mmCIF file of C-alpha atoms in Angstrom:
data_model
loop_
_atom_site.group_PDB
_atom_site.id
_atom_site.type_symbol
_atom_site.label_atom_id
_atom_site.label_comp_id
_atom_site.label_asym_id
_atom_site.label_seq_id
_atom_site.Cartn_x
_atom_site.Cartn_y
_atom_site.Cartn_z
ATOM 1 C CA UNK W 15 63.096 -100.231 -35.799
ATOM 2 C CA UNK W 16 61.611 -99.245 -39.185
ATOM 3 C CA UNK W 17 62.735 -102.525 -40.693
ATOM 4 C CA UNK W 18 60.985 -104.592 -38.016
ATOM 5 C CA UNK W 19 57.754 -102.608 -38.505
ATOM 6 C CA UNK W 20 57.910 -103.179 -42.261
ATOM 7 C CA UNK W 21 58.571 -106.909 -41.746
ATOM 8 C CA UNK W 22 55.684 -107.095 -39.300
ATOM 9 C CA UNK W 23 53.326 -105.394 -41.778
ATOM 10 C CA UNK W 24 54.444 -107.714 -44.571
ATOM 11 C CA UNK W 25 53.812 -110.738 -42.346
ATOM 12 C CA UNK W 26 50.303 -109.505 -41.484
ATOM 13 C CA UNK W 27 49.581 -108.844 -45.165
ATOM 14 C CA UNK W 28 50.773 -112.344 -46.089
ATOM 15 C CA UNK W 29 48.410 -113.835 -43.514
ATOM 16 C CA UNK W 30 45.390 -111.730 -44.467
ATOM 17 C CA UNK W 31 45.654 -111.967 -48.287
ATOM 18 C CA UNK W 32 44.725 -115.662 -48.542
ATOM 19 C CA UNK W 33 41.705 -115.013 -46.322
ATOM 20 C CA UNK W 34 40.529 -112.255 -48.649
ATOM 21 C CA UNK W 35 40.972 -114.517 -51.695
ATOM 22 C CA UNK W 36 39.075 -117.327 -49.972
ATOM 23 C CA UNK W 37 36.235 -114.977 -49.043
ATOM 24 C CA UNK W 38 36.015 -113.862 -52.692
ATOM 25 C CA UNK W 39 35.865 -117.507 -53.751
ATOM 26 C CA UNK W 40 33.158 -118.150 -51.155
ATOM 27 C CA UNK W 41 31.050 -115.330 -52.610
ATOM 28 C CA UNK W 42 31.534 -116.617 -56.158
ATOM 29 C CA UNK W 43 30.701 -120.160 -55.038
ATOM 30 C CA UNK W 44 27.489 -118.907 -53.383
ATOM 31 C CA UNK W 45 26.572 -116.992 -56.551
ATOM 32 C CA UNK W 46 26.999 -120.147 -58.625
ATOM 33 C CA UNK W 47 25.022 -122.320 -56.200
ATOM 34 C CA UNK W 48 22.179 -119.767 -56.126
ATOM 35 C CA UNK W 49 21.830 -120.138 -59.895
ATOM 36 C CA UNK W 50 21.819 -123.937 -59.639
ATOM 37 C CA UNK W 51 18.731 -124.270 -57.480
ATOM 38 C CA UNK W 52 16.182 -127.035 -57.905
ATOM 39 C CA UNK W 53 15.502 -128.735 -60.272
ATOM 40 C CA UNK W 54 19.227 -128.541 -61.071
ATOM 41 C CA UNK W 55 21.761 -130.344 -58.911
ATOM 42 C CA UNK W 56 25.258 -128.873 -58.720
ATOM 43 C CA UNK W 57 27.990 -131.280 -59.734
ATOM 44 C CA UNK W 58 29.845 -130.126 -56.612
ATOM 45 C CA UNK W 59 33.039 -129.440 -58.554
ATOM 46 C CA UNK W 60 33.666 -125.741 -59.098
ATOM 47 C CA UNK W 61 36.119 -124.955 -61.873
ATOM 48 C CA UNK W 62 38.113 -121.886 -60.865
ATOM 49 C CA UNK W 63 41.156 -119.985 -61.960
ATOM 50 C CA UNK W 64 42.788 -116.671 -61.228
ATOM 51 C CA UNK W 65 43.246 -114.957 -64.584
ATOM 52 C CA UNK W 66 45.145 -111.894 -65.716
ATOM 53 C CA UNK W 67 45.179 -110.204 -69.083
ATOM 54 C CA UNK W 68 44.370 -112.566 -71.927
ATOM 55 C CA UNK W 69 44.967 -115.809 -70.011
ATOM 56 C CA UNK W 70 42.568 -118.651 -70.754
ATOM 57 C CA UNK W 71 41.640 -121.342 -68.233
ATOM 58 C CA UNK W 72 40.864 -124.763 -69.653
ATOM 59 C CA UNK W 73 38.686 -127.345 -67.922
ATOM 60 C CA UNK W 74 37.656 -130.827 -69.058
ATOM 61 C CA UNK W 75 34.294 -132.463 -68.394
ATOM 62 C CA UNK W 76 31.902 -135.018 -69.839
ATOM 63 C CA UNK W 77 28.251 -134.337 -70.560
ATOM 64 C CA UNK W 78 26.087 -137.447 -70.559
ATOM 65 C CA UNK W 79 23.136 -138.283 -72.748
ATOM 66 C CA UNK W 80 19.747 -138.043 -71.073
ATOM 67 C CA UNK W 81 20.445 -134.961 -68.962
ATOM 68 C CA UNK W 82 19.672 -131.272 -69.072
ATOM 69 C CA UNK W 83 22.651 -129.120 -68.040
ATOM 70 C CA UNK W 84 23.217 -125.601 -66.794
ATOM 71 C CA UNK W 85 26.642 -123.962 -66.930
ATOM 72 C CA UNK W 86 27.082 -121.010 -64.566
ATOM 73 C CA UNK W 87 29.957 -118.518 -64.775
ATOM 74 C CA UNK W 88 30.693 -116.102 -61.961
ATOM 75 C CA UNK W 89 33.228 -113.378 -61.286
ATOM 76 C CA UNK W 90 33.477 -110.183 -59.269
ATOM 77 C CA UNK W 91 31.538 -108.357 -62.030
ATOM 78 C CA UNK W 92 28.414 -109.380 -63.950
ATOM 79 C CA UNK W 93 28.993 -110.738 -67.453
ATOM 80 C CA UNK W 94 32.750 -110.686 -66.863
ATOM 81 C CA UNK W 95 33.495 -114.293 -67.849
ATOM 82 C CA UNK W 96 33.577 -115.314 -71.484
ATOM 83 C CA UNK W 97 33.302 -119.073 -71.774
ATOM 84 C CA UNK W 98 33.251 -121.455 -74.701
ATOM 85 C CA UNK W 99 32.527 -125.159 -74.863
ATOM 86 C CA UNK W 100 34.244 -127.358 -77.439
ATOM 87 C CA UNK W 101 34.119 -131.050 -78.236
ATOM 88 C CA UNK W 102 37.378 -133.061 -78.216
ATOM 89 C CA UNK W 103 38.088 -132.085 -81.839
ATOM 90 C CA UNK W 104 37.804 -128.406 -80.838
ATOM 91 C CA UNK W 105 34.512 -127.843 -82.669
ATOM 92 C CA UNK W 106 32.745 -124.936 -80.964
ATOM 93 C CA UNK W 107 29.495 -126.088 -79.340
ATOM 94 C CA UNK W 108 28.637 -122.862 -77.509
ATOM 95 C CA UNK W 109 30.125 -119.499 -76.638
ATOM 96 C CA UNK W 110 28.456 -116.982 -74.352
ATOM 97 C CA UNK W 111 30.365 -114.292 -76.232
ATOM 98 C CA UNK W 112 27.628 -114.602 -78.895
ATOM 99 C CA UNK W 113 24.981 -114.088 -76.170
ATOM 100 C CA UNK W 114 26.066 -110.845 -74.457
ATOM 101 C CA UNK W 115 28.392 -112.774 -72.092
ATOM 102 C CA UNK W 116 25.404 -114.337 -70.323
ATOM 103 C CA UNK W 117 26.397 -115.951 -67.041
ATOM 104 C CA UNK W 118 24.312 -119.112 -67.578
ATOM 105 C CA UNK W 119 23.529 -121.523 -70.372
ATOM 106 C CA UNK W 120 20.964 -124.351 -70.276
ATOM 107 C CA UNK W 121 21.186 -127.161 -72.793
ATOM 108 C CA UNK W 122 20.199 -130.761 -73.467
ATOM 109 C CA UNK W 123 22.633 -133.417 -74.594
ATOM 110 C CA UNK W 124 21.568 -135.956 -77.220
ATOM 111 C CA UNK W 125 24.661 -138.142 -76.875
ATOM 112 C CA UNK W 126 27.438 -138.299 -74.321
ATOM 113 C CA UNK W 127 30.371 -136.077 -75.207
ATOM 114 C CA UNK W 128 33.723 -135.187 -73.663
ATOM 115 C CA UNK W 129 34.179 -131.429 -73.706
ATOM 116 C CA UNK W 130 36.738 -128.720 -73.180
ATOM 117 C CA UNK W 131 35.498 -125.612 -71.423
ATOM 118 C CA UNK W 132 37.557 -122.461 -71.821
ATOM 119 C CA UNK W 133 37.075 -119.372 -69.687
ATOM 120 C CA UNK W 134 38.653 -115.950 -69.898
ATOM 121 C CA UNK W 135 37.951 -112.488 -68.598
ATOM 122 C CA UNK W 136 35.949 -110.022 -70.644
ATOM 123 C CA UNK W 137 38.679 -107.505 -71.596
ATOM 124 C CA UNK W 138 36.097 -104.699 -71.667
ATOM 125 C CA UNK W 139 35.345 -105.245 -67.974
ATOM 126 C CA UNK W 140 38.565 -106.219 -66.161
ATOM 127 C CA UNK W 141 42.187 -107.235 -66.510
ATOM 128 C CA UNK W 142 42.437 -109.675 -63.596
ATOM 129 C CA UNK W 143 40.218 -111.693 -61.325
ATOM 130 C CA UNK W 144 38.830 -115.061 -60.370
ATOM 131 C CA UNK W 145 36.761 -116.985 -62.874
ATOM 132 C CA UNK W 146 34.484 -119.658 -61.426
ATOM 133 C CA UNK W 147 32.314 -122.050 -63.403
ATOM 134 C CA UNK W 148 29.951 -124.693 -62.088
ATOM 135 C CA UNK W 149 27.858 -127.238 -63.911
ATOM 136 C CA UNK W 150 24.483 -128.426 -62.749
ATOM 137 C CA UNK W 151 22.291 -131.139 -64.193
ATOM 138 C CA UNK W 152 18.827 -132.594 -64.021
ATOM 139 C CA UNK W 153 17.544 -135.844 -65.410
ATOM 140 C CA UNK W 154 15.313 -135.547 -68.447
ATOM 141 C CA UNK W 155 13.013 -138.061 -66.710
ATOM 142 C CA UNK W 156 12.310 -135.402 -64.045
ATOM 143 C CA UNK W 157 11.128 -133.045 -66.786
ATOM 144 C CA UNK W 158 8.255 -135.337 -67.823
#
């Protein structure tokens, strides 16, 4: 009898856990979208990873000349995501670690560049969680 109750509880937990994770992702996605309001347009591709300890998530993207960009980082705590952007040769272009772990960064690109975006948790804030990054853009022509 006890064994069947335990198995039943484990089955319920297995069914509910993914729903909780998805709802957390939905909240993070909404947080990112709220910071990418007009005049920025969200690229539509959230970069996300579940991180523990000192794990680093790596994402690849291309920034194109003639656009203004906004990178948004979101987690279950404010200023919890440390992200850095590198060019293909691993030259550091930006790190929010030098800016009090700010959750957004706006910048203009002079020439198109392929980039590597790394994200990790702020070890002073948490040891595990979801890191979500989104990139928004606006045409420099719209700025004139």
